[in-house]
Coordinates of C-alpha atoms in Angstrom, one line a residue:
M26 CA 122.2 112.9 75.2
R27 CA 118.5 113.0 76.2
A28 CA 117.9 113.3 80.0
P29 CA 116.4 110.2 81.6
L30 CA 112.6 110.6 82.1
G31 CA 111.1 110.3 85.6
I32 CA 107.4 110.0 86.2
D33 CA 106.1 111.1 89.6
L34 CA 102.6 109.8 90.4
F35 CA 100.7 111.5 93.2
C36 CA 103.5 114.1 93.1
G37 CA 102.2 116.7 95.6
L38 CA 104.9 119.2 96.3
G39 CA 107.5 117.1 94.5
G40 CA 109.7 115.4 97.1
W41 CA 110.5 112.6 94.6
T42 CA 110.8 115.1 91.8
E43 CA 113.4 117.3 93.6
G44 CA 115.7 114.2 94.0
L45 CA 115.2 113.2 90.4
L46 CA 115.9 116.7 89.1
A47 CA 119.1 116.9 91.2
E48 CA 120.3 113.8 89.3
G49 CA 119.6 115.2 85.9
Y50 CA 116.2 113.7 85.2
D51 CA 113.5 115.3 83.1
V52 CA 110.4 114.9 85.3
V53 CA 106.7 114.9 84.7
G54 CA 104.4 114.9 87.7
F55 CA 100.8 113.7 87.9
D56 CA 98.3 114.7 90.6
I57 CA 94.6 115.5 90.9
E58 CA 95.3 119.0 92.1
R59 CA 97.9 121.7 91.8
H60 CA 99.9 122.2 95.0
D61 CA 101.0 125.8 95.0
Y62 CA 101.0 127.5 98.4
G63 CA 103.3 130.5 97.8
D64 CA 106.7 131.1 99.4
G65 CA 108.3 128.6 97.1
K66 CA 105.9 125.8 98.1
R67 CA 104.9 124.5 94.7
Y68 CA 105.6 121.6 92.4
P69 CA 109.0 122.2 90.7
A70 CA 108.5 120.5 87.3
R71 CA 106.0 119.9 84.6
L72 CA 102.6 118.9 86.1
V73 CA 99.7 117.0 84.6
L74 CA 96.4 117.2 86.4
Q75 CA 94.9 113.7 86.1
D76 CA 93.4 111.0 88.3
A77 CA 95.9 108.1 88.5
L78 CA 93.0 105.6 88.0
T79 CA 92.5 107.0 84.4
I80 CA 96.2 106.8 83.5
H81 CA 97.4 104.2 81.0
G82 CA 101.0 103.3 81.5
G83 CA 101.6 102.9 77.8
Q84 CA 102.2 106.7 77.7
F85 CA 105.3 106.2 79.9
K86 CA 107.2 103.8 77.5
A87 CA 110.0 106.3 77.4
A88 CA 110.4 106.5 81.2
T89 CA 113.6 105.5 83.0
L90 CA 111.9 105.4 86.4
I91 CA 108.4 105.7 87.9
V92 CA 107.9 106.8 91.5
A93 CA 104.7 107.2 93.4
S94 CA 103.3 108.2 96.8
P95 CA 99.6 107.3 96.9
P96 CA 97.5 109.0 99.7
C97 CA 98.2 107.4 103.1
Q98 CA 95.6 109.0 105.4
E99 CA 93.3 105.9 105.5
Y100 CA 96.2 103.6 106.3
S101 CA 97.6 105.9 109.0
Y102 CA 94.1 106.4 110.5
M103 CA 93.5 102.6 110.9
A104 CA 96.9 102.2 112.5
M105 CA 95.9 104.5 115.4
P106 CA 94.8 103.1 118.7
W107 CA 91.3 104.6 118.5
S108 CA 88.1 102.6 118.7
R109 CA 86.7 104.1 115.5
A110 CA 90.0 103.4 113.7
K111 CA 90.0 99.8 114.9
A112 CA 86.3 99.4 113.9
K113 CA 87.0 100.6 110.4
A114 CA 89.9 98.2 110.0
T115 CA 87.6 95.4 111.3
E116 CA 85.1 96.3 108.6
Y117 CA 87.7 95.9 105.9
R118 CA 88.9 92.6 107.3
S119 CA 85.4 91.2 107.6
G120 CA 84.4 92.2 104.1
T121 CA 81.9 94.9 105.1
R122 CA 84.1 97.3 103.3
D123 CA 85.8 96.5 100.0
V124 CA 89.6 96.2 100.4
K125 CA 90.0 96.7 96.7
Q126 CA 88.7 100.2 97.1
L127 CA 91.1 100.8 99.9
T128 CA 94.1 99.7 97.8
A129 CA 92.9 100.9 94.4
L130 CA 95.4 103.8 94.0
F131 CA 98.3 101.6 95.3
D132 CA 97.3 98.9 92.9
A133 CA 97.0 101.4 90.0
C134 CA 100.8 102.1 90.4
F135 CA 101.7 98.6 89.6
R136 CA 99.2 98.3 86.8
I137 CA 100.7 101.5 85.2
Q138 CA 104.1 99.9 85.5
R139 CA 103.0 96.7 83.8
E140 CA 101.4 98.7 81.0
A141 CA 104.6 100.9 80.6
I142 CA 106.8 97.8 80.4
A143 CA 104.5 96.2 77.8
A144 CA 104.6 99.3 75.7
A145 CA 108.4 99.8 76.0
G146 CA 109.4 96.2 75.6
R147 CA 111.9 96.7 78.4
F148 CA 111.9 96.8 82.2
I149 CA 110.9 100.1 83.8
P150 CA 111.4 100.2 87.6
L151 CA 108.8 101.5 90.0
V152 CA 109.2 102.6 93.6
V153 CA 106.1 103.2 95.6
E154 CA 106.2 105.0 99.0
N155 CA 103.6 104.9 101.8
V156 CA 103.4 104.5 105.6
R157 CA 103.9 101.5 107.7
G158 CA 100.1 101.3 108.3
A159 CA 99.7 100.2 104.7
C160 CA 101.6 96.9 105.3
P161 CA 98.5 94.9 106.5
W162 CA 96.6 95.8 103.3
V163 CA 99.2 95.8 100.6
G164 CA 101.9 93.5 101.9
R165 CA 105.2 94.0 103.8
S166 CA 107.4 96.9 102.6
R167 CA 110.8 96.2 101.2
W168 CA 112.6 99.0 103.0
N169 CA 111.9 102.0 105.2
Y170 CA 113.6 105.3 105.5
G171 CA 112.4 106.6 108.8
S172 CA 108.6 106.2 108.5
F173 CA 108.7 106.4 104.7
H174 CA 108.1 102.8 103.6
L175 CA 108.9 101.6 100.1
W176 CA 107.5 98.9 97.8
G177 CA 108.4 97.8 94.3
D178 CA 111.8 97.8 92.8
V179 CA 113.8 99.1 95.8
P180 CA 117.6 99.1 95.2
A181 CA 119.6 96.6 97.2
L182 CA 121.7 99.3 98.8
M183 CA 119.7 101.9 100.6
P184 CA 120.6 104.8 103.0
I185 CA 120.0 104.3 106.7
T186 CA 118.4 106.7 109.1
G187 CA 118.8 106.7 112.9
R188 CA 116.2 104.8 114.9
R189 CA 115.1 107.6 117.2
G190 CA 111.6 108.8 116.6
M191 CA 110.7 106.2 114.0
K192 CA 107.4 104.4 114.0
G193 CA 107.8 100.9 115.4
S194 CA 111.3 101.7 116.9
G195 CA 110.1 100.7 120.3
G196 CA 109.9 104.2 121.6
S197 CA 107.7 107.2 121.1
W198 CA 106.2 107.7 117.7
F199 CA 107.6 111.3 117.7
G200 CA 110.8 110.7 119.8
D201 CA 113.4 113.4 119.2
Y202 CA 111.4 115.4 116.7
E203 CA 114.1 117.9 115.8
E204 CA 116.4 115.0 114.9
M205 CA 113.9 113.0 112.8
K206 CA 111.4 115.5 111.5
D207 CA 112.6 115.2 107.9
H208 CA 112.0 111.4 108.1
I209 CA 108.6 111.3 109.8
K210 CA 105.5 111.0 107.7
Q211 CA 102.1 110.8 109.5
G212 CA 99.5 110.7 106.8
G213 CA 98.5 114.4 106.9
D214 CA 98.7 117.0 109.6
W215 CA 96.2 115.1 111.8
F216 CA 99.1 113.3 113.5
N217 CA 101.8 116.1 113.3
A218 CA 103.1 116.8 116.8
S219 CA 104.9 119.9 115.7
Q220 CA 101.8 121.7 114.3
P221 CA 98.8 121.0 116.6
S222 CA 97.3 124.3 115.9
I223 CA 96.9 123.5 112.1
S224 CA 94.4 120.8 112.8
R225 CA 92.5 122.6 115.5
M226 CA 92.3 126.0 113.8
C227 CA 91.9 125.2 110.1
S228 CA 89.3 123.2 108.3
S229 CA 90.4 120.2 106.2
K230 CA 89.8 122.2 103.0
S231 CA 91.8 125.3 104.1
K232 CA 95.0 126.3 102.2
A233 CA 97.0 126.3 105.4
R234 CA 96.1 122.7 106.3
K235 CA 96.6 121.5 102.7
A236 CA 100.0 123.1 102.7
A237 CA 101.0 121.5 106.0
S238 CA 99.8 118.1 104.9
A239 CA 101.6 118.4 101.6
S240 CA 104.8 119.4 103.3
I241 CA 104.6 116.5 105.8
A242 CA 104.1 114.0 102.9
K243 CA 107.2 115.1 101.0
I244 CA 109.8 112.5 100.3
P245 CA 113.1 113.3 102.1
F246 CA 115.6 114.7 99.6
P247 CA 118.4 112.2 100.5
L248 CA 116.0 109.3 99.8
A249 CA 114.6 110.7 96.6
R250 CA 118.1 111.4 95.3
H251 CA 119.4 108.0 96.2
I252 CA 116.6 106.2 94.3
A253 CA 117.1 108.5 91.3
R254 CA 120.9 107.7 91.2
A255 CA 120.3 104.0 91.7
W256 CA 118.1 103.7 88.6
M257 CA 120.0 106.1 86.3

């Protein structure tokens, strides 16, 4: 039997892909750059370098499942209690900035799904991950696993994480970091409490900072595997 096909958009280091591979999927990842930082930190499946805005979902008509993690830095930044962050959010709300540009990559995921379904003549599920800060701009998430929020075709039964250290849990954003570090996503290493030296010592284009950001953005393996199993 042919293995189910998984499509991983904005695949990064392959957090989604690792879960899909563990469940027997054949996976193809799409990203605008190759994430390979040595020491085993690289995308673990076939990779296509392509901008998601240029992808037509018709090419995914054989897919069993599409997963995606659009960049979250802008959403995370505007959720911070800083005057500049609040000012940027106000500009979007007032129309000074175009919200469609803010949500373009997020919206592209659902366009790609619609095109894939039309080409296949059958339903193809899509699960999109981002941060809580995206909710005011793209709508309320359907579930969250720690601070990894999910939209789209989220299965009815989902794994639960503890509440300590979660965003919006009523306590510290970072809480007991050692307990929750695998379930905390902060939109890049700007907000990573465990690696303050990365932001201060490395430029935004440095390999070290890119590696740290990509690692923080990885989908937790238990979540990725659960979604993969649910849509087999």
